[in-house]
Short mmCIF file of C-alpha atoms and ligand atoms in Angstrom, two decimals:
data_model
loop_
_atom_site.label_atom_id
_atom_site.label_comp_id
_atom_site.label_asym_id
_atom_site.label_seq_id
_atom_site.Cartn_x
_atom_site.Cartn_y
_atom_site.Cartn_z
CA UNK A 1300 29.57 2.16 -7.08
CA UNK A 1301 30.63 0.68 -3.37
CA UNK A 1302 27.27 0.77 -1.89
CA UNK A 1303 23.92 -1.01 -2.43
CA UNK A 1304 20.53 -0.04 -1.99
CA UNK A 1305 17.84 -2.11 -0.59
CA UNK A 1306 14.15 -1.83 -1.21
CA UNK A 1307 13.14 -2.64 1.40
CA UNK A 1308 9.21 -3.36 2.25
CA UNK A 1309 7.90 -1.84 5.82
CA UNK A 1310 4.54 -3.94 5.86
CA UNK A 1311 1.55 -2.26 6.54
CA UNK A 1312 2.44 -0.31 9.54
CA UNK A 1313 2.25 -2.44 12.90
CA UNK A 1314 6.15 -3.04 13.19
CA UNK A 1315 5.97 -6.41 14.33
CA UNK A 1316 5.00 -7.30 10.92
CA UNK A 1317 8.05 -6.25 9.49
CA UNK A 1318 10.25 -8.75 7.95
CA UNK A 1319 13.21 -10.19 10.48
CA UNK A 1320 15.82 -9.15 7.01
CA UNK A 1321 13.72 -6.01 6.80
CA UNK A 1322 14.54 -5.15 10.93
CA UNK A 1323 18.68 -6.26 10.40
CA UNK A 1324 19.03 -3.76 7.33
CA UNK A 1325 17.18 -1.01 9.46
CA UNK A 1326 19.51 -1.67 12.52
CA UNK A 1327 22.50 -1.61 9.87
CA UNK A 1328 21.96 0.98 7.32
CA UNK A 1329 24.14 4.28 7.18
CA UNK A 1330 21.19 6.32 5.22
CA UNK A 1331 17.68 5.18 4.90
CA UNK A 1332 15.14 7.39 2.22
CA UNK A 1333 11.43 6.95 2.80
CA UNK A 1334 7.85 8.22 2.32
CA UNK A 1335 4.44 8.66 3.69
CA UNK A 1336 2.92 5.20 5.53
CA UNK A 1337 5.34 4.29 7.73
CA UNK A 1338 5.19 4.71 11.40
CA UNK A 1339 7.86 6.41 13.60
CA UNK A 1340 8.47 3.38 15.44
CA UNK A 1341 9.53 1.73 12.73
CA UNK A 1342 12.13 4.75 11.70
CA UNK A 1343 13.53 4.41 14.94
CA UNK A 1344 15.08 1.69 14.66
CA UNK A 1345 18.07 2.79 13.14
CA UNK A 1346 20.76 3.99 14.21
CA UNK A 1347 21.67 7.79 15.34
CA UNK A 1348 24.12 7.87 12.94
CA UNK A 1349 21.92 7.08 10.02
CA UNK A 1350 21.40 9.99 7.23
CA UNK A 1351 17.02 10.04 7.17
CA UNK A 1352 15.90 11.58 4.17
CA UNK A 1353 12.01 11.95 3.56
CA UNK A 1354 10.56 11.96 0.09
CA UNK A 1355 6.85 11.26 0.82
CA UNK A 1356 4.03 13.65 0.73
CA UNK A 1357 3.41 16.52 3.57
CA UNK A 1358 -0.36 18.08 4.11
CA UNK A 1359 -0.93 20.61 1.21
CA UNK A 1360 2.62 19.86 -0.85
CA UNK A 1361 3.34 17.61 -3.46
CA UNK A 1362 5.12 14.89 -3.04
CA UNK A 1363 9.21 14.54 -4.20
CA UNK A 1364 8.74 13.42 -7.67
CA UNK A 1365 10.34 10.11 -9.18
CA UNK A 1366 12.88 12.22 -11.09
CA UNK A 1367 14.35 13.59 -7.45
CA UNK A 1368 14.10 10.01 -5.41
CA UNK A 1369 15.87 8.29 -8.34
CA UNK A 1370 18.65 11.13 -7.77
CA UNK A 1371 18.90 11.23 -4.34
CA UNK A 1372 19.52 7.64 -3.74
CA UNK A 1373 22.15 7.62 -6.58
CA UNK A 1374 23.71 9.92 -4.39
CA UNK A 1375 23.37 8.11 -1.17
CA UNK A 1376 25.16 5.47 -2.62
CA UNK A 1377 28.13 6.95 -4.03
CA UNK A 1378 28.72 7.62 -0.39
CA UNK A 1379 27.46 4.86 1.75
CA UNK A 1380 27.90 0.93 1.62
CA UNK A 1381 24.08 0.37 2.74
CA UNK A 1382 21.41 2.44 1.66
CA UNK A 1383 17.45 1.72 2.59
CA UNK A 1384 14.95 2.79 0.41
CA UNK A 1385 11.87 2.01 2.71
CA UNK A 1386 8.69 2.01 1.11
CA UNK A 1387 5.44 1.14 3.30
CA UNK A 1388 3.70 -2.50 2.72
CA UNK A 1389 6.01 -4.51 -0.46
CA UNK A 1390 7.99 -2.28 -2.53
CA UNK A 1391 6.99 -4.07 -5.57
CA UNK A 1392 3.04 -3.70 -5.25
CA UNK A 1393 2.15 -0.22 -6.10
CA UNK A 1394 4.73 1.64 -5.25
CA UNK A 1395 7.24 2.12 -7.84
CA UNK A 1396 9.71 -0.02 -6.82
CA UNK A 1397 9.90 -1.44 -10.22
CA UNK A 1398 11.31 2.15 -11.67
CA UNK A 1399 13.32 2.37 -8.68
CA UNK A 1400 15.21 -0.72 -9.35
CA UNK A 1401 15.24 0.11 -13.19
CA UNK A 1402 17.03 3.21 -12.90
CA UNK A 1403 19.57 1.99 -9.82
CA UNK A 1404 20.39 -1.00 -12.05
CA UNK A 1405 20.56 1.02 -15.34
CA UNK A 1406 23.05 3.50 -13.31
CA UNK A 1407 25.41 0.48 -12.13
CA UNK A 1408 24.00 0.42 -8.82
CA UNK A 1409 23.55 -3.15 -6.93
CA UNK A 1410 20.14 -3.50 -5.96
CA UNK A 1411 18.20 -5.97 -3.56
CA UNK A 1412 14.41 -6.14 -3.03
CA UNK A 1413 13.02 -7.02 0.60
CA UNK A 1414 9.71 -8.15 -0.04
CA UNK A 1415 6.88 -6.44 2.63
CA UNK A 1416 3.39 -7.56 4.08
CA UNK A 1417 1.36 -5.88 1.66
CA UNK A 1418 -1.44 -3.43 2.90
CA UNK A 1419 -3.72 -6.19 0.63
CA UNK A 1420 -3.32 -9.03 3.02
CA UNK A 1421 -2.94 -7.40 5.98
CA UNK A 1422 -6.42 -5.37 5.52
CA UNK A 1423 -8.01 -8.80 5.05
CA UNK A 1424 -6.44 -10.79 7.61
CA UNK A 1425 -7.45 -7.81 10.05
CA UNK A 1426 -10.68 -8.12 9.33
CA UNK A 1427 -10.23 -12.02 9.27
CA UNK A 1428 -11.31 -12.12 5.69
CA UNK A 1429 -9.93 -14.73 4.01
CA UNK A 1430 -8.34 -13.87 0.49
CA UNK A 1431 -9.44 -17.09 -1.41
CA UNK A 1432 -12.04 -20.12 -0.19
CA UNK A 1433 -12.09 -23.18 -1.38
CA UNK A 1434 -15.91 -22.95 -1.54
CA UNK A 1435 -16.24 -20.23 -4.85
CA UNK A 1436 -13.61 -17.56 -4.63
CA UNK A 1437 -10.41 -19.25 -6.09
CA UNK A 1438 -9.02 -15.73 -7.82
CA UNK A 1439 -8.14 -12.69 -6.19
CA UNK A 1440 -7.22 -9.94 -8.56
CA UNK A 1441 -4.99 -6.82 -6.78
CA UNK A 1442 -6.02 -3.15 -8.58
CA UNK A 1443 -5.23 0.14 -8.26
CA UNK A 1444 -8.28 2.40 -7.91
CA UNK A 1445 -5.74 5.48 -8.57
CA UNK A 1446 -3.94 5.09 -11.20
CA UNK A 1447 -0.27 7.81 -12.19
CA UNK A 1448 -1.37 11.12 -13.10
CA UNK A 1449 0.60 10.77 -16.44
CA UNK A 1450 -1.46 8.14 -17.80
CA UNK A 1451 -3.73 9.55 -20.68
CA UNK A 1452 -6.49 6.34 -20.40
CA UNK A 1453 -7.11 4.14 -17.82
CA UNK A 1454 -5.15 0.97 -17.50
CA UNK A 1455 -7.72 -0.94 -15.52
CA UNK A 1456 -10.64 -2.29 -17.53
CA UNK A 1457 -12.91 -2.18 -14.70
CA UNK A 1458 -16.16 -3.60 -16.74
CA UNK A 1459 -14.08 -6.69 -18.06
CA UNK A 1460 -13.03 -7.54 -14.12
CA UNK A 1461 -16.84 -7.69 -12.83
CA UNK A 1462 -16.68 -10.90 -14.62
CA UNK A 1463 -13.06 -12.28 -14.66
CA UNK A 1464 -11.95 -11.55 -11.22
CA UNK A 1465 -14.22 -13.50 -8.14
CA UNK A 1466 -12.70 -10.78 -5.67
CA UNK A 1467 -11.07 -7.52 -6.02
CA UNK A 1468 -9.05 -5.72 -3.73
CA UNK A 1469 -8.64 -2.21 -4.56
CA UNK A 1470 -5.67 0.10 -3.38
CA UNK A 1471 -6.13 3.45 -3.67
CA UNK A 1472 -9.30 3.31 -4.41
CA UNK A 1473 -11.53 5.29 -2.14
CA UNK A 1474 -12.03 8.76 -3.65
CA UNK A 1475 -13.01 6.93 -7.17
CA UNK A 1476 -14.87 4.46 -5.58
CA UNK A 1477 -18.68 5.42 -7.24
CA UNK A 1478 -17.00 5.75 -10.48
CA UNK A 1479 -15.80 2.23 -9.81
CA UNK A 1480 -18.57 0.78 -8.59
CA UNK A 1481 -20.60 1.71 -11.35
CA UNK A 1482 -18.18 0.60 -13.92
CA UNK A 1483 -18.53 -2.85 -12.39
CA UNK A 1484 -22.28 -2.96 -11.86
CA UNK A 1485 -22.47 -2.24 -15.15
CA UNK A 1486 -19.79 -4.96 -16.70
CA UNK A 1487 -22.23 -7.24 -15.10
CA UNK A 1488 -20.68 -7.40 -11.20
CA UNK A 1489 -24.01 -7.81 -8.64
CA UNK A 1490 -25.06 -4.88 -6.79
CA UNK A 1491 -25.56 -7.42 -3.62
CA UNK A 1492 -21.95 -8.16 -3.75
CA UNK A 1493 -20.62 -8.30 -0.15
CA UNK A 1494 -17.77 -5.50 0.18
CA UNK A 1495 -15.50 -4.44 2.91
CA UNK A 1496 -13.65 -1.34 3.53
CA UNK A 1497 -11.01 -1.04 5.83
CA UNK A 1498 -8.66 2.14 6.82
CA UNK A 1499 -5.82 2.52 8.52
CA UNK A 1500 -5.30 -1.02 8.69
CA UNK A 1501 -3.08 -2.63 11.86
CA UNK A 1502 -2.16 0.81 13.68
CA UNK A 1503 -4.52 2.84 15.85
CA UNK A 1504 -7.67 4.30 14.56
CA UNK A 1505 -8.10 1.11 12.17
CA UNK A 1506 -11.69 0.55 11.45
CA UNK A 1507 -13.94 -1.19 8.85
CA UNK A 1508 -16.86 -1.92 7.75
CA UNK A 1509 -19.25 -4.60 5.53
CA UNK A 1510 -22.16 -3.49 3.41
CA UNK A 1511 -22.77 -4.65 -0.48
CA UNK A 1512 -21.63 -3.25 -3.47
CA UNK A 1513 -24.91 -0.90 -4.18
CA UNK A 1514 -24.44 0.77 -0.76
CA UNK A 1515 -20.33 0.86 -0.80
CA UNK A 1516 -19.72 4.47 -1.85
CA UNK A 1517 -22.34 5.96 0.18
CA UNK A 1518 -21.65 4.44 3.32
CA UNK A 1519 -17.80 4.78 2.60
CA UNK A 1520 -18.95 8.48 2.29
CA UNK A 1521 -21.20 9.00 5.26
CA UNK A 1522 -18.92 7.15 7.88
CA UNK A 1523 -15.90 9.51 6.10
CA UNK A 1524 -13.87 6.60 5.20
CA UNK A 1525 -10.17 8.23 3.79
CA UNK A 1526 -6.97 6.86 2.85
CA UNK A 1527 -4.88 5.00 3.53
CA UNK A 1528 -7.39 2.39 2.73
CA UNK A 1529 -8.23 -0.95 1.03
CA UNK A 1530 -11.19 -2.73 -0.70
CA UNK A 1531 -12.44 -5.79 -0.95
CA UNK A 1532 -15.25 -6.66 -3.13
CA UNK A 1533 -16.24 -10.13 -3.49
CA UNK A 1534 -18.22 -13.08 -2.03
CA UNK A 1535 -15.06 -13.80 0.37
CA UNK A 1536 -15.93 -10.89 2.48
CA UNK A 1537 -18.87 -13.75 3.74
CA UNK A 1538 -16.09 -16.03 4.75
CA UNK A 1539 -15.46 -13.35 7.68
CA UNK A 1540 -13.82 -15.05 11.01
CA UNK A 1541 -13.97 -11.75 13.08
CA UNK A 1542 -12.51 -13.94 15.87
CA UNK A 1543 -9.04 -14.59 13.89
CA UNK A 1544 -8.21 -11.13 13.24
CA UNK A 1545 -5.79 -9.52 15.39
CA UNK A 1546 -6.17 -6.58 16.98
CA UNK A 1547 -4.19 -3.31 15.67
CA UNK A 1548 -0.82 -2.40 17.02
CA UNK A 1549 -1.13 1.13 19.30
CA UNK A 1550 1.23 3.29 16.62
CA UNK A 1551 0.11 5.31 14.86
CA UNK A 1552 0.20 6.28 10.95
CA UNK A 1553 1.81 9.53 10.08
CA UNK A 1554 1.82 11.10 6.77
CA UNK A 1555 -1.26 9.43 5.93
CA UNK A 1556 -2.29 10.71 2.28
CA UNK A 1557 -1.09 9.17 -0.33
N1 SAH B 2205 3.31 -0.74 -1.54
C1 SAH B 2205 2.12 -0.58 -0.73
C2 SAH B 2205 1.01 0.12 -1.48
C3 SAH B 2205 1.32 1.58 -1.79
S1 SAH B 2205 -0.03 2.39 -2.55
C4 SAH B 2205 1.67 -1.96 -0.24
O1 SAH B 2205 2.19 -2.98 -0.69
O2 SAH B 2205 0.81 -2.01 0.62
C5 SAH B 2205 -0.77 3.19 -1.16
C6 SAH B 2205 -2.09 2.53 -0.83
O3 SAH B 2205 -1.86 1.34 -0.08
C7 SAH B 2205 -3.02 3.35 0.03
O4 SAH B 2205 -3.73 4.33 -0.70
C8 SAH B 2205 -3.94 2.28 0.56
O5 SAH B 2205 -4.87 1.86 -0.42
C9 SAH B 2205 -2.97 1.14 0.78
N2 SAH B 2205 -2.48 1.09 2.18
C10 SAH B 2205 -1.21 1.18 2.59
N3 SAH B 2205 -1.12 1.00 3.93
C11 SAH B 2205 -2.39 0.78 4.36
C12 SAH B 2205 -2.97 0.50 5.61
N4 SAH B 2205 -2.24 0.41 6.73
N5 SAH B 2205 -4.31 0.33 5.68
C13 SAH B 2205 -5.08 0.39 4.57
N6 SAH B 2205 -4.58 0.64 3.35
C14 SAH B 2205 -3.26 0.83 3.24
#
């Protein structure tokens, strides 16, 4: 095969948190394939040239399934020396890039990750929450709240992780979070538990808020909280610096609803 793809990791939106290898292969690439989360700016960088094929979800459709991605960049390849396969935040948390790799690899295609800002520590740093504190919260534990529709059980043993785990941050999490939440109240988890939520985090219309753990869902609810979102549940959320967070970049978030 002459070409190789890249997985490449967009961050979590604001494009100046993209990596400086991630911007090069963008500027270089002759086709680029990627999904829901990622800003136009950040597809504009490359060139006019480039072949742009979208495999993300649109409003009211289903999404291109594995099967078709895994085809369509096998064919990319065969005809291009440098193929991106941009996936928003790090390609390797949540977001298949594992099976992507797999099946390029498996297929005799050269493959190279790009590792992204991932939507986990950019939530928290835009909120100025720190992700561990040296006073109480030395583990952080990463989770999806949404786990693949194939799955028969769930994966995540949400009762066992009010214990083990001193914070949480949940991807994908918000429209199981009272099923959540009650899973970890009752493994033992405090209902005062401070808990953040934050959408849309570092592009326009990012907002958040604090509460604890009893009042999460509801207030998630009332203030109409939706994806793309993350949360954090843990005593860290009371290390807060509001002042150190920066403030979100003006693009905005298309596609948003995975
Ligand atoms: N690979 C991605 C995660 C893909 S799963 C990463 O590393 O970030 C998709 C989930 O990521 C969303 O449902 C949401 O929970 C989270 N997410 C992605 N971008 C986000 C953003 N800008 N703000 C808040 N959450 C985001």
């Amino acid at each position: 095969m002459p070409g190789t793809v890249y997985l490449v990791g967009a961050g979590p939106g604001d494009p100046d948190l993209l990596t400086v290898r991630a911007h090069a292969l963008l500027r270089q690439c002759d086709a680029i394939v990627y999904d829901s989360l990622v800003p136009n700016e950040i597809l504009q960088l490359v060139s006019s040239t480039c072949e742009c094929v979208f495999v993300g979800k649109r409003r009211g459709a289903h999404s291109v399934s594995q099967f078709t991605t895994n085809d369509i960049l096998l064919e990319l390849v065969k005809r291009h020396s440098c193929v991106v396969r941009l996936k928003g935040g790090d390609p390797f948390v949540f977001g298949r890039g594992g099976e992507e790799a797999e099946y390029l690899h498996n297929h005799g295609v050269s493959v190279k990750v790009v590792p992204g800002v991932t939507s986990g520590i950019a939530a928290s740093a835009y909120m100025g929450i720190p992700l561990t504190h040296r006073d109480g919260c030395s583990s952080v534990t990463f989770v999806a709240g949404h786990e693949g529709i194939n799955k028969k059980e769930p994966s995540v043993n949400w009762k066992s992780l009010a214990l083990s785990s001193q914070n949480i941050v949940i991807y994908m999490g918000v429209y199981n979070l009272q099923f959540i939440i009650d899973q970890l109240i009752d493994g033992g988890m405090s209902p005062e538990t401070p808990s953040a939520v934050i959408q849309q985090a570092t592009v326009k219309g990012q907002r958040y808020l604090i509460t604890t753990l009893m009042q999460l869902a509801e207030k998630v609810e009332k203030e109409q909280f939706v994806s793309p979102a993350i949360v954090i549940i843990g005593s860290v959320v009371n290390f807060q610096v509001e002042a150190c967070a920066p403030l979100p970049s003006e693009v905005t978030m298309p596609n948003s609803f995975s």
